[in-house]
């Protein structure tokens, strides 16, 4: 009973503001005659018509596929390189200036160049996502790997935990709070770059569809696309929060006990 | 120590520490933590090392454990020079809170080193269960370390070392952060494990009473840069208990003697000549 009540309360707290905002939007836009901001009711009706049709496969699926591949690529490369650089001081110092330079380039600026080399297909778009999203993962992994506790490291050595076992049982778990923080930042960057990469030279995708609607003055359709993007981002971060809660349960417990709460 | 194969308690030497010196260098600061340490530990012996804070006890233990390279001198275990962590050695660190993996349960913490030994699953489970039972933590196997009290965490670290079945067990002030009652219990636990397993134990502490109560031998270290001030044989009966042993007149004498040496040690560094009455590194004096 207690838990049900608590759940109900936190659900209420979480949903209160969104409900208020949507209601406000609904009421204020109802009967709107402004061509550029149609009533929410119209947008929602259009939403079903537009996205639960062929566009689901033609636009949403390609976007989400590129997002998932690009994001996964950024995470795998970022963690891999991060471990390498974090564990090797010389390598780190050697690559630091170059990495800082690449990091400073805004990924959208790469789009024209990439399109010259990789065409306007999926590859170029995935590269843009990887290039933009890799940095927080890479840098956080380097920091996490460097910060492995000295006593734990000595403990591992004296018990013969070395090589791959050391990576799996010591380095990765110990760096996981930082790695996951980097992954969270990378997720929102990936979604942004997914859209941006579809705005130029593209023949499918969510960003492509939205721009197309805008150019053909299909305003409710355009709004519904933006709404869908919002929902996509929200679902992604919800899934991520679930993943984080599961994999960092020990970390949050440790932090709570260090703060003296049980 | 003219006879290199025997120790003051008359056992064959298992561990030989010869002329070990360790100087830390870095950031324009050099610290000579350990100046010149030479001693042997016999097979199955329980030796306590006492010394003032900062005397280099942890440094010495890390050198013996093969975790730190000495600036000069050698450590030999069972005839083989130690150049890296030997597989037959287990260490219980001073900072117990940082030596357990917080992402693993108690059971997983104890089991990990056994997995590295490529031990069969059933055998691992058995050793883990026995070790946790021996330290009185059978119930806590699926808890995470941070859910346990300090004393319990330290017992997990001890269980992990015991399950590993080492030939030599190194312990660095393992009871520094636990309350008096737990501490007394843990001391008795160490002695009973030692009796049961026949393991060689090197036990670092700065508690004089503890060193006398636990040890067969007590090595007293000077302040840094460190030398051995005294190598004292503890001739108390083998069966010890907190009440009788600690109130025996012989315990008081030994305790008094070590206390005196420590007082001297605080003021005397390795570089200075031995004051009258203390005979320095090679002495195995027994107080009258
Ligand atoms: N990594 C290091 N770099 C430089 N100096 C160090 C390092 N580790 C220890 N020292 C110095 O070496 C000396 C001995 O340190 P050590 O930790 O071995 O002493 P200890 O006897 O274990 O002390 P305590 O009883 O407080 O644990 C100290 O002066 C310390 O400052
Ligand atoms: Mg110490």
CSV table of N, CA and C in Angstrom, one decimal, chain A residues 148-162 165-166 168-176 247 249-258 262, chain B residues 62 65-68 83-87 89-93 95 98-104 112-113 115-116 144 146-149 157 160-162 164 169:
chain,number,residue,atom,x,y,z
A,148,UNK,N,41.4,5.2,-11.5
A,148,UNK,CA,41.3,3.9,-10.8
A,148,UNK,C,42.0,4.0,-9.5
A,149,UNK,N,41.4,3.6,-8.4
A,149,UNK,CA,41.9,3.7,-7.1
A,149,UNK,C,43.2,2.9,-7.0
A,150,UNK,N,44.2,3.5,-6.3
A,150,UNK,CA,45.5,2.9,-6.2
A,150,UNK,C,45.5,1.6,-5.4
A,151,UNK,N,44.7,1.7,-4.3
A,151,UNK,CA,44.6,0.5,-3.4
A,151,UNK,C,44.0,-0.6,-4.1
A,152,UNK,N,42.9,-0.4,-4.8
A,152,UNK,CA,42.2,-1.4,-5.6
A,152,UNK,C,43.1,-2.0,-6.7
A,153,UNK,N,43.9,-1.1,-7.3
A,153,UNK,CA,44.8,-1.5,-8.3
A,153,UNK,C,45.9,-2.5,-7.7
A,154,UNK,N,46.4,-2.1,-6.5
A,154,UNK,CA,47.4,-2.9,-5.8
A,154,UNK,C,46.8,-4.3,-5.4
A,155,UNK,N,45.5,-4.2,-4.9
A,155,UNK,CA,44.8,-5.4,-4.5
A,155,UNK,C,44.7,-6.4,-5.7
A,156,UNK,N,44.3,-5.8,-6.9
A,156,UNK,CA,44.2,-6.6,-8.1
A,156,UNK,C,45.5,-7.3,-8.4
A,157,UNK,N,46.5,-6.5,-8.4
A,157,UNK,CA,47.9,-7.0,-8.8
A,157,UNK,C,48.3,-8.1,-7.9
A,158,UNK,N,48.1,-7.9,-6.6
A,158,UNK,CA,48.6,-8.9,-5.7
A,158,UNK,C,47.8,-10.2,-5.7
A,159,UNK,N,46.5,-10.1,-6.2
A,159,UNK,CA,45.7,-11.3,-6.4
A,159,UNK,C,45.8,-11.9,-7.8
A,160,UNK,N,46.7,-11.4,-8.6
A,160,UNK,CA,46.9,-11.9,-9.9
A,160,UNK,C,45.8,-11.6,-10.9
A,161,UNK,N,45.0,-10.5,-10.6
A,161,UNK,CA,44.0,-10.1,-11.5
A,161,UNK,C,44.7,-9.1,-12.5
A,162,UNK,N,45.0,-9.7,-13.7
A,162,UNK,CA,45.8,-8.9,-14.7
A,162,UNK,C,45.2,-9.1,-16.1
A,165,UNK,N,41.2,-9.7,-17.4
A,165,UNK,CA,40.5,-9.8,-16.1
A,165,UNK,C,40.5,-8.4,-15.4
A,166,UNK,N,41.7,-7.8,-15.5
A,166,UNK,CA,41.9,-6.5,-14.8
A,166,UNK,C,40.9,-5.5,-15.5
A,168,UNK,N,38.2,-6.1,-17.2
A,168,UNK,CA,36.8,-6.5,-17.0
A,168,UNK,C,36.3,-6.3,-15.5
A,169,UNK,N,37.2,-6.6,-14.6
A,169,UNK,CA,36.8,-6.6,-13.2
A,169,UNK,C,37.2,-5.3,-12.5
A,170,UNK,N,38.2,-4.6,-13.0
A,170,UNK,CA,38.7,-3.4,-12.3
A,170,UNK,C,38.5,-2.1,-13.1
A,171,UNK,N,39.1,-2.0,-14.2
A,171,UNK,CA,39.2,-0.8,-14.9
A,171,UNK,C,37.8,-0.3,-15.4
A,172,UNK,N,37.1,-1.2,-16.2
A,172,UNK,CA,35.8,-0.8,-16.7
A,172,UNK,C,34.7,-0.5,-15.6
A,173,UNK,N,34.6,-1.4,-14.7
A,173,UNK,CA,33.6,-1.0,-13.6
A,173,UNK,C,33.9,0.3,-12.9
A,174,UNK,N,35.2,0.4,-12.6
A,174,UNK,CA,35.6,1.6,-11.8
A,174,UNK,C,35.4,2.9,-12.6
A,175,UNK,N,35.6,2.8,-14.0
A,175,UNK,CA,35.4,4.0,-14.8
A,175,UNK,C,33.9,4.1,-15.2
A,176,UNK,N,33.1,3.2,-14.9
A,176,UNK,CA,31.8,3.2,-15.5
A,176,UNK,C,30.9,4.4,-15.1
A,247,UNK,N,22.9,-0.3,-14.2
A,247,UNK,CA,24.3,-0.6,-14.2
A,247,UNK,C,25.1,0.2,-13.1
A,249,UNK,N,23.8,0.8,-10.0
A,249,UNK,CA,23.2,0.7,-8.7
A,249,UNK,C,24.2,0.7,-7.6
A,250,UNK,N,25.3,0.0,-7.8
A,250,UNK,CA,26.4,-0.1,-6.8
A,250,UNK,C,27.0,1.3,-6.5
A,251,UNK,N,27.1,2.1,-7.5
A,251,UNK,CA,27.7,3.4,-7.4
A,251,UNK,C,26.8,4.4,-6.5
A,252,UNK,N,25.6,4.4,-6.9
A,252,UNK,CA,24.7,5.2,-6.1
A,252,UNK,C,24.6,4.8,-4.6
A,253,UNK,N,24.6,3.4,-4.4
A,253,UNK,CA,24.6,2.9,-3.1
A,253,UNK,C,25.8,3.3,-2.3
A,254,UNK,N,27.0,3.2,-3.0
A,254,UNK,CA,28.2,3.6,-2.4
A,254,UNK,C,28.2,5.1,-2.0
A,255,UNK,N,27.8,5.9,-2.9
A,255,UNK,CA,27.7,7.4,-2.7
A,255,UNK,C,26.8,7.7,-1.5
A,256,UNK,N,25.6,7.0,-1.4
A,256,UNK,CA,24.7,7.2,-0.3
A,256,UNK,C,25.4,6.8,1.0
A,257,UNK,N,26.1,5.7,1.0
A,257,UNK,CA,26.7,5.3,2.3
A,257,UNK,C,27.8,6.2,2.7
A,258,UNK,N,28.5,6.8,1.7
A,258,UNK,CA,29.6,7.7,2.0
A,258,UNK,C,29.0,9.0,2.6
A,262,UNK,N,21.6,5.5,4.7
A,262,UNK,CA,21.6,4.1,4.5
A,262,UNK,C,20.5,3.7,3.6
B,62,UNK,N,54.8,-3.4,1.0
B,62,UNK,CA,54.6,-3.3,-0.5
B,62,UNK,C,55.8,-3.9,-1.2
B,65,UNK,N,55.6,-7.5,-0.9
B,65,UNK,CA,54.5,-8.1,-1.7
B,65,UNK,C,54.8,-8.0,-3.2
B,66,UNK,N,55.9,-7.4,-3.6
B,66,UNK,CA,56.3,-7.2,-5.0
B,66,UNK,C,55.5,-6.2,-5.7
B,67,UNK,N,54.9,-5.3,-4.9
B,67,UNK,CA,54.1,-4.2,-5.5
B,67,UNK,C,54.9,-2.9,-5.7
B,68,UNK,N,56.1,-2.9,-5.1
B,68,UNK,CA,57.0,-1.7,-5.1
B,68,UNK,C,58.4,-2.2,-5.2
B,83,UNK,N,60.1,-10.2,-7.7
B,83,UNK,CA,60.2,-9.1,-8.7
B,83,UNK,C,58.8,-8.6,-9.0
B,84,UNK,N,57.8,-9.3,-8.7
B,84,UNK,CA,56.4,-8.9,-8.9
B,84,UNK,C,55.6,-9.7,-7.9
B,85,UNK,N,54.3,-9.4,-7.8
B,85,UNK,CA,53.5,-10.1,-6.8
B,85,UNK,C,53.5,-11.6,-6.9
B,86,UNK,N,54.1,-12.3,-5.9
B,86,UNK,CA,54.1,-13.8,-6.0
B,86,UNK,C,52.7,-14.4,-5.8
B,87,UNK,N,52.4,-15.4,-6.6
B,87,UNK,CA,51.1,-16.0,-6.5
B,87,UNK,C,50.8,-16.7,-5.2
B,89,UNK,N,51.2,-15.3,-2.3
B,89,UNK,CA,51.1,-14.3,-1.2
B,89,UNK,C,49.8,-13.6,-1.3
B,90,UNK,N,49.2,-13.3,-0.1
B,90,UNK,CA,48.0,-12.5,-0.1
B,90,UNK,C,48.2,-11.3,0.8
B,91,UNK,N,47.6,-10.1,0.5
B,91,UNK,CA,47.8,-8.9,1.2
B,91,UNK,C,46.5,-8.4,1.7
B,92,UNK,N,46.4,-8.0,3.0
B,92,UNK,CA,45.3,-7.3,3.5
B,92,UNK,C,45.7,-5.8,3.8
B,93,UNK,N,45.1,-4.9,3.0
B,93,UNK,CA,45.6,-3.5,3.1
B,93,UNK,C,45.1,-2.7,4.2
B,95,UNK,N,43.9,0.3,4.1
B,95,UNK,CA,42.7,1.0,3.7
B,95,UNK,C,41.7,0.0,3.2
B,98,UNK,N,39.0,0.8,0.7
B,98,UNK,CA,39.3,1.0,-0.7
B,98,UNK,C,39.9,-0.3,-1.3
B,99,UNK,N,39.9,-1.4,-0.6
B,99,UNK,CA,40.5,-2.6,-1.1
B,99,UNK,C,39.5,-3.6,-1.5
B,100,UNK,N,38.2,-3.3,-1.3
B,100,UNK,CA,37.1,-4.2,-1.7
B,100,UNK,C,36.5,-3.6,-2.9
B,101,UNK,N,36.1,-4.4,-3.9
B,101,UNK,CA,35.5,-3.9,-5.1
B,101,UNK,C,34.0,-3.5,-4.8
B,102,UNK,N,33.7,-2.2,-4.9
B,102,UNK,CA,32.3,-1.8,-4.5
B,102,UNK,C,31.3,-2.3,-5.5
B,103,UNK,N,31.6,-2.7,-6.7
B,103,UNK,CA,30.6,-3.2,-7.6
B,103,UNK,C,30.4,-4.7,-7.5
B,104,UNK,N,31.1,-5.3,-6.6
B,104,UNK,CA,30.9,-6.8,-6.4
B,104,UNK,C,30.3,-7.0,-5.0
B,112,UNK,N,36.8,-13.7,-6.6
B,112,UNK,CA,37.6,-13.2,-7.8
B,112,UNK,C,39.0,-13.8,-7.9
B,113,UNK,N,39.8,-13.6,-6.8
B,113,UNK,CA,41.2,-14.2,-6.9
B,113,UNK,C,41.2,-15.7,-7.2
B,115,UNK,N,39.0,-17.3,-9.0
B,115,UNK,CA,38.8,-17.4,-10.5
B,115,UNK,C,40.1,-17.3,-11.2
B,116,UNK,N,40.9,-16.3,-10.8
B,116,UNK,CA,42.2,-16.1,-11.5
B,116,UNK,C,43.1,-17.3,-11.4
B,144,UNK,N,26.6,-5.9,-0.5
B,144,UNK,CA,27.7,-5.2,-1.1
B,144,UNK,C,28.6,-4.6,0.0
B,146,UNK,N,29.8,-1.8,0.7
B,146,UNK,CA,29.4,-0.5,1.3
B,146,UNK,C,28.1,-0.6,2.1
B,147,UNK,N,27.5,-1.8,2.2
B,147,UNK,CA,26.4,-2.0,3.1
B,147,UNK,C,26.8,-2.5,4.4
B,148,UNK,N,28.1,-2.7,4.6
B,148,UNK,CA,28.7,-3.3,5.8
B,148,UNK,C,29.4,-2.3,6.6
B,149,UNK,N,29.6,-2.6,7.9
B,149,UNK,CA,30.3,-1.7,8.8
B,149,UNK,C,31.8,-1.9,8.5
B,157,UNK,N,37.9,-8.6,3.7
B,157,UNK,CA,39.2,-8.6,3.2
B,157,UNK,C,40.0,-9.7,3.7
B,160,UNK,N,38.9,-13.0,2.1
B,160,UNK,CA,39.4,-13.1,0.7
B,160,UNK,C,40.8,-13.6,0.8
B,161,UNK,N,41.6,-13.1,1.7
B,161,UNK,CA,43.0,-13.5,1.8
B,161,UNK,C,43.1,-15.0,2.2
B,162,UNK,N,42.2,-15.4,3.2
B,162,UNK,CA,42.2,-16.7,3.7
B,162,UNK,C,41.8,-17.7,2.6
B,164,UNK,N,42.1,-17.5,-0.5
B,164,UNK,CA,43.2,-17.6,-1.5
B,164,UNK,C,44.2,-18.7,-1.1
B,169,UNK,N,50.9,-14.5,4.4
B,169,UNK,CA,49.8,-13.5,4.5
B,169,UNK,C,50.4,-12.2,5.1
